[in-house]
CSV table of C-alpha atoms and ligand atoms in Angstrom, one decimal:
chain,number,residue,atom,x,y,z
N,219,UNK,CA,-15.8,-58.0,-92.0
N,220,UNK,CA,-13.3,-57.0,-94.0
N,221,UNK,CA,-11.9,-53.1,-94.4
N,222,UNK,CA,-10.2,-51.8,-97.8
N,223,UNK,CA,-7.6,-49.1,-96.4
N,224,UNK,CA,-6.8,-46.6,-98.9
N,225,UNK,CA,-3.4,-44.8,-97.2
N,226,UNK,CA,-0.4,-45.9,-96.2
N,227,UNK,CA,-0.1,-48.8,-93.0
N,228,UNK,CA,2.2,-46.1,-90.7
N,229,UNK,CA,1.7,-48.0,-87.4
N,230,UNK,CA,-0.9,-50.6,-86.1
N,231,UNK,CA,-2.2,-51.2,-82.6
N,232,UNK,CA,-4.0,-54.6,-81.6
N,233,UNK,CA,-7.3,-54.1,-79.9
N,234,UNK,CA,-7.3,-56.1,-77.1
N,235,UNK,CA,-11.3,-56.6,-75.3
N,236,UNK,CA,-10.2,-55.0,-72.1
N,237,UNK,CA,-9.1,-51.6,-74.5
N,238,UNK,CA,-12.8,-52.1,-75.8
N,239,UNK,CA,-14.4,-51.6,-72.5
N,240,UNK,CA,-12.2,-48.8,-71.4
N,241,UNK,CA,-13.0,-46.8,-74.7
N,242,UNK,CA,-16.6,-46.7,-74.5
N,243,UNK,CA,-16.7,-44.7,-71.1
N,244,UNK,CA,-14.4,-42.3,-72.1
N,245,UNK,CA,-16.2,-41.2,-75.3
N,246,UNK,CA,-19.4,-41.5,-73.9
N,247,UNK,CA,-18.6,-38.9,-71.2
N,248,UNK,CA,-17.1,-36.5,-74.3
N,249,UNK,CA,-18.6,-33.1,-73.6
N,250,UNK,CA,-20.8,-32.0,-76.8
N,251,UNK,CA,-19.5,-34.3,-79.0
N,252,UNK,CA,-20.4,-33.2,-82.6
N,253,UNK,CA,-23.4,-35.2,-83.8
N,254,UNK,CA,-22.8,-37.9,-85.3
N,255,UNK,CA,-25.0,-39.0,-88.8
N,256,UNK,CA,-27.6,-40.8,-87.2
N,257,UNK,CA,-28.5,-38.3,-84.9
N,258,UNK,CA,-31.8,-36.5,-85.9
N,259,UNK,CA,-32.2,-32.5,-85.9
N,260,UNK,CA,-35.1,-30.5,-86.1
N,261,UNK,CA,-36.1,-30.0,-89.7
N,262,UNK,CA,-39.1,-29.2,-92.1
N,263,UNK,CA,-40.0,-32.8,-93.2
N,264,UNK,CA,-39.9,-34.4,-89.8
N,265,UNK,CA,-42.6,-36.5,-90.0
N,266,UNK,CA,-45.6,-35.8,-87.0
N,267,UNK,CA,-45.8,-38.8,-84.9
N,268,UNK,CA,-49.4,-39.8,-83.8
N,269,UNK,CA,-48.7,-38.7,-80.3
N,270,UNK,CA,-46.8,-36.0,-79.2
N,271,UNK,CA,-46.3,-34.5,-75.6
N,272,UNK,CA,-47.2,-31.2,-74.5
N,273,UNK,CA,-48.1,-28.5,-72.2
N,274,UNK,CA,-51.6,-26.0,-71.6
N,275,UNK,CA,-50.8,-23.1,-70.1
N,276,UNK,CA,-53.7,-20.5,-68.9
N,277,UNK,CA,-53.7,-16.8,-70.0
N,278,UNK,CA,-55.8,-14.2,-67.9
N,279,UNK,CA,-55.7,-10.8,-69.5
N,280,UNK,CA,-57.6,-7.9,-68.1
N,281,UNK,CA,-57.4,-7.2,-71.9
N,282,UNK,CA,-60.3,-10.1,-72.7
N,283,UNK,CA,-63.1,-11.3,-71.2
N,284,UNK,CA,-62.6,-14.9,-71.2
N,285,UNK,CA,-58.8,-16.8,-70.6
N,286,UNK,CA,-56.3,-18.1,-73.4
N,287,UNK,CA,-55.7,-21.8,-73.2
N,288,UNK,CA,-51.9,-21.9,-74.6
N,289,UNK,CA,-51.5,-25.6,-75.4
N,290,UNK,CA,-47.9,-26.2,-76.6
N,291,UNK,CA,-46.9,-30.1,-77.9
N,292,UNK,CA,-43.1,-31.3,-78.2
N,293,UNK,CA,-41.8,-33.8,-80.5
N,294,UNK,CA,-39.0,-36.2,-79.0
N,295,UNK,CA,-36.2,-36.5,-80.8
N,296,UNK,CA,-33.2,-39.6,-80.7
N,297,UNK,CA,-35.7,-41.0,-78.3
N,298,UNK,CA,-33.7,-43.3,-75.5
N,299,UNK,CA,-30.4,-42.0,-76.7
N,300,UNK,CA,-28.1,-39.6,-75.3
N,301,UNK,CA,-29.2,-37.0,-78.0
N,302,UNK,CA,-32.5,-37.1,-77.3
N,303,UNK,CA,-34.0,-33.7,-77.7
N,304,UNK,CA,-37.3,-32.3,-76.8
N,305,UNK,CA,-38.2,-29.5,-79.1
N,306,UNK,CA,-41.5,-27.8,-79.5
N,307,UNK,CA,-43.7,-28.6,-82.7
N,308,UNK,CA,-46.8,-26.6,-82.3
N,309,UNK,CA,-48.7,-24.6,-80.3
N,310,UNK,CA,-52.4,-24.4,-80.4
N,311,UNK,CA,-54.4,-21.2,-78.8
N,312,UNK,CA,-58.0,-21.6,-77.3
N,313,UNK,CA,-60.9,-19.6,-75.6
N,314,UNK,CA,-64.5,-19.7,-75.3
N,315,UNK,CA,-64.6,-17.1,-77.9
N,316,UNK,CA,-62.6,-17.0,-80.7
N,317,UNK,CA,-64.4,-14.6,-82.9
N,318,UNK,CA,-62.2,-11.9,-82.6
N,319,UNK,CA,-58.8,-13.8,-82.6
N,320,UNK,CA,-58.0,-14.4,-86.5
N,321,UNK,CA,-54.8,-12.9,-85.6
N,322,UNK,CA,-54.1,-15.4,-82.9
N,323,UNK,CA,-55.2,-18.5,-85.9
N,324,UNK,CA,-52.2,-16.4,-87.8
N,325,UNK,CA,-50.0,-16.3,-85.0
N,326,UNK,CA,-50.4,-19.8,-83.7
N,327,UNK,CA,-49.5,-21.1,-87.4
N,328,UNK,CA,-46.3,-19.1,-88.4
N,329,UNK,CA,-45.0,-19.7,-84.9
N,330,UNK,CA,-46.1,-23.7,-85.5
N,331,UNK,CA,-43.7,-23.5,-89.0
N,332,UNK,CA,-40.7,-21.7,-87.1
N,333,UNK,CA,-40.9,-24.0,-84.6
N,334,UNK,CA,-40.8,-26.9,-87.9
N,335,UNK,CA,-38.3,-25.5,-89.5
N,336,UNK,CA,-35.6,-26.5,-87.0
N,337,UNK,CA,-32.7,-24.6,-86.1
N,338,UNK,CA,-33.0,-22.3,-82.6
N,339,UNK,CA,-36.0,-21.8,-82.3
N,340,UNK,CA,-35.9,-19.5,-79.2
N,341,UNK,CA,-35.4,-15.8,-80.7
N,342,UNK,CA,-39.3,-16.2,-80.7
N,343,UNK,CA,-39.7,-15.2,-77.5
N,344,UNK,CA,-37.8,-12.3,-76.9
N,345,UNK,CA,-39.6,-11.1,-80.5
N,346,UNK,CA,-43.0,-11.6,-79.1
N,347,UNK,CA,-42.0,-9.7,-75.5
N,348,UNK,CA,-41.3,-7.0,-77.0
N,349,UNK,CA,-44.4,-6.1,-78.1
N,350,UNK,CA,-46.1,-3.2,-76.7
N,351,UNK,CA,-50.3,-2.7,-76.8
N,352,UNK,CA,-51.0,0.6,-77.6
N,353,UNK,CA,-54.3,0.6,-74.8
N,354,UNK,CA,-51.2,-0.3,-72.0
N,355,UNK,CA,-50.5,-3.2,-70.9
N,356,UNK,CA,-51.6,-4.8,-67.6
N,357,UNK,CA,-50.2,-6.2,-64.6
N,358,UNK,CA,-50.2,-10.1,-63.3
N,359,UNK,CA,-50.2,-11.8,-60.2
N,360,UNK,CA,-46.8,-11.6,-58.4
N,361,UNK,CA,-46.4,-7.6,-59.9
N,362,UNK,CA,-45.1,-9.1,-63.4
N,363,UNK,CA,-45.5,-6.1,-66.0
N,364,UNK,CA,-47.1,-7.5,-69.1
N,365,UNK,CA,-46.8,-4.9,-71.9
N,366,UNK,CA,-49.8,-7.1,-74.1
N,367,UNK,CA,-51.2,-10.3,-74.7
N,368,UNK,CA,-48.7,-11.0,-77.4
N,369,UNK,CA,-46.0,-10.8,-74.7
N,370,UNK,CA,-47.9,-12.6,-72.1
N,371,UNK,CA,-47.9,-15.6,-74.9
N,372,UNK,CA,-43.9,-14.8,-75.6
N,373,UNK,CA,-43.7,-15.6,-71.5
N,374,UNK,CA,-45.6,-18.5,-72.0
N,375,UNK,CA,-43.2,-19.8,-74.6
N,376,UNK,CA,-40.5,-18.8,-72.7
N,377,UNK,CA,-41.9,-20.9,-69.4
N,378,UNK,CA,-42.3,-24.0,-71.9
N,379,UNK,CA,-38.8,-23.7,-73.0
N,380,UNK,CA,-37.3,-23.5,-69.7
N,381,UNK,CA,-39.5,-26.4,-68.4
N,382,UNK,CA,-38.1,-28.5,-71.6
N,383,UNK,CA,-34.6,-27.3,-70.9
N,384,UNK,CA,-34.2,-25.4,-74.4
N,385,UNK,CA,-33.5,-22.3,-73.0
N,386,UNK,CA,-31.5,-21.6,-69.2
N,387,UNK,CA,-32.3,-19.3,-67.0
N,388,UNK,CA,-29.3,-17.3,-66.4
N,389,UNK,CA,-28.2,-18.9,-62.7
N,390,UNK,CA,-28.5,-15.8,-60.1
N,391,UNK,CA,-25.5,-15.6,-58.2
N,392,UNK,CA,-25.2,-16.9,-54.3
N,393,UNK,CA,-24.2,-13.3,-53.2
N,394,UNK,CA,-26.9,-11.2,-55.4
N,395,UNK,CA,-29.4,-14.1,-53.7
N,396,UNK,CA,-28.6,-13.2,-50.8
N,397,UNK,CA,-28.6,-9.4,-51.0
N,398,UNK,CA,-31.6,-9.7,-51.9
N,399,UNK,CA,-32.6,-11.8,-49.3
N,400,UNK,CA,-31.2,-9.3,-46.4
N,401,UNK,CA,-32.8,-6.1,-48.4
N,402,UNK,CA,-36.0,-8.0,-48.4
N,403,UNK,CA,-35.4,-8.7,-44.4
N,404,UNK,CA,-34.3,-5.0,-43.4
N,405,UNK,CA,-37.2,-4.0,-45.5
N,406,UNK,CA,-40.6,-5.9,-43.7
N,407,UNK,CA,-38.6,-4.8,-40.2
N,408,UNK,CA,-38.9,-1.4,-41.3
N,409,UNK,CA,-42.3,-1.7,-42.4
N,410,UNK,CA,-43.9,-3.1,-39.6
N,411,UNK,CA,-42.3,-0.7,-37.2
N,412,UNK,CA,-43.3,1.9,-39.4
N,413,UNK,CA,-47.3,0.4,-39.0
N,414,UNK,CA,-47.4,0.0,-35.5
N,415,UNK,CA,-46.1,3.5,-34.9
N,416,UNK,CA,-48.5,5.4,-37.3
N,417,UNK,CA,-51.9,4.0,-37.0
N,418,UNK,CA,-54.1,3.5,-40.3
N,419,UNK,CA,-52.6,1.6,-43.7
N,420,UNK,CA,-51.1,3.0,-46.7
N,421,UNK,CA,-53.8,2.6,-49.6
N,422,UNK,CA,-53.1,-0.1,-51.6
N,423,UNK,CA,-52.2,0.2,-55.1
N,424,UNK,CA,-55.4,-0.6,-57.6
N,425,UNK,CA,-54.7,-4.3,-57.9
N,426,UNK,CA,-57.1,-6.6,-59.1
N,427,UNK,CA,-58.6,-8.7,-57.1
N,428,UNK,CA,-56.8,-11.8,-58.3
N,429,UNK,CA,-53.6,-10.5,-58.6
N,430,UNK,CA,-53.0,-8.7,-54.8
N,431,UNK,CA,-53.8,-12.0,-53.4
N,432,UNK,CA,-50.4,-13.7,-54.7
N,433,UNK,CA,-48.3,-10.6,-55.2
N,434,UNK,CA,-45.5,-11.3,-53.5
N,435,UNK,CA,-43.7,-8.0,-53.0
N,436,UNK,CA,-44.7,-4.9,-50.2
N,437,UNK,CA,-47.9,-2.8,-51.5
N,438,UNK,CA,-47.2,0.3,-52.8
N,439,UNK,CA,-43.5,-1.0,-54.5
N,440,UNK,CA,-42.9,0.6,-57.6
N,441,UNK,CA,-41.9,-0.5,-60.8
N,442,UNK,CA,-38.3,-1.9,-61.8
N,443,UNK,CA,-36.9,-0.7,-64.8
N,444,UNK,CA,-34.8,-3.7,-65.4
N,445,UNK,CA,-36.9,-7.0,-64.1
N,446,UNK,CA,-40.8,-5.1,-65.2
N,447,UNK,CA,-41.8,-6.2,-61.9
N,448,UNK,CA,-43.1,-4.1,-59.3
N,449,UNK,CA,-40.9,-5.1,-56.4
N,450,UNK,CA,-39.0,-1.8,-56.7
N,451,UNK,CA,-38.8,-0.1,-52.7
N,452,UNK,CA,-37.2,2.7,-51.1
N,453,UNK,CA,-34.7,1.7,-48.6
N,454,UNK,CA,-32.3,4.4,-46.8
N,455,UNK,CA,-33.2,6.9,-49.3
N,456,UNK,CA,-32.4,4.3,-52.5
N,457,UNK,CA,-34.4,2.2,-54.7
N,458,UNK,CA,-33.5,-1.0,-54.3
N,459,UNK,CA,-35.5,-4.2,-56.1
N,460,UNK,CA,-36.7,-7.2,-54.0
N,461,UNK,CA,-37.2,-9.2,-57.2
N,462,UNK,CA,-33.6,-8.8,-59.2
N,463,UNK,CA,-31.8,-6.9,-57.0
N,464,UNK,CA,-31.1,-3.9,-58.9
N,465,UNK,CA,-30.1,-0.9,-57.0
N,466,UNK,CA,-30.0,2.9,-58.1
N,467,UNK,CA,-26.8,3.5,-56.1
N,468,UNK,CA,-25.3,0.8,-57.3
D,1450,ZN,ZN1,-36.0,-5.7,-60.7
């Protein structure tokens, strides 16, 4: 194969085999290495494959009768290589009655282009949690504060994206782990020194059915500010969280 060299011959090094095999480790172990040409992006005229992979999540919203089926399908990119990338390519919402949800056909779509177009795609989901229903909002099994449905379907997003590995969740510190951990600990003792003393239970918050059987933090906790979950207890005259760990007394 022959090679026309335009500059000047400064120097020249013989490539011996055994250089050949040390090379290859090396820049296959380069951190983030630009991408090279060949490497495929995310971009409007990708082409849908016939198959694609994907995800259906379940929505249950106090808000409607029957549940959302969130179905969200990923296109694999550089398939086999070390640049293979999953990204999401559409996302398709289902219930037994969709005669009210016109908006959710309009949703579904634009979110479907964004997710086309390329580019990060995960500013999405913070945009759709933010969305506030102006009946309230409701809340879901483990004490999660969902502010709408729109939000619920931002979380759902979100959830694919982690599970795909587009976005990271922001790693929670050993000592905060912890903290939490011994709060949680100090808490229950209290508690259940607190029941056997004084006989009859504190009423339960209204929970629905559904929900109080997997909510994971004390009855009666309040809301956190800073997590929406309601995990928020008073220990030693201070709100302390059981879910995130935030404290009002620092
Ligand atoms: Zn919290």
């Amino acid at each position: 194969m022959a090679i026309k060299i335009d500059k000047k011959i400064t120097g020249y090094n013989v490539v011996k085999p055994e250089d050949k095999v040390a090379a290859t480790p090396v820049t296959a172990a380069a951190p983030k290495e630009a991408p090279s040409a060949e490497v495929i992006q995310m971009h409007e005229s990708v082409e849908r494959p016939e198959t694609l992979v994907g995800s259906t999540f379940k929505i249950k919203s106090p808000l409607f009768e029957h549940a959302l089926y969130v179905t969200i399908n990923d296109i694999v990119l550089n398939a086999g290589t070390k640049h293979e990338l999953r990204r999401p390519f559409e996302i398709f919402i289902n219930s037994k009655n969709m005669d009210h949800f016109q908006w959710i056909v309009a949703l579904t779509r634009i979110l479907s282009a964004v997710f086309r177009k390329g580019g990060d795609v995960t500013f999405i989901v913070e945009e759709l949690k933010a969305v506030f229903d102006p009946r309230g909002g409701y809340f879901k099994a483990g004490g999660v504060y969902m502010p709408s449905i729109v939000a619920e379907i931002g979380g759902v997003i979100e959830q694919h994206m982690k599970n795909i590995g587009l976005i990271h969740d922001p790693e929670m510190d050993e000592a905060t782990r912890k903290l939490i951990a011994e709060k949680r600990a100090a808490y229950e003792a209290l508690d259940s020194k607190k029941n056997s003393e004084v006989s009859g239970t504190p009423a339960a918050p209204s929970v629905d059915a559904a929900a109080s059987e997997t909510l994971t933090f004390p009855p009666g906790s309040m809301m956190c500010d800073k997590c929406n979950t309601r995990a928020l207890v008073l220990m030693d005259n201070c709100q302390t969280c059981l879910n995130c760990g935030y404290s009002k007394c620092g």
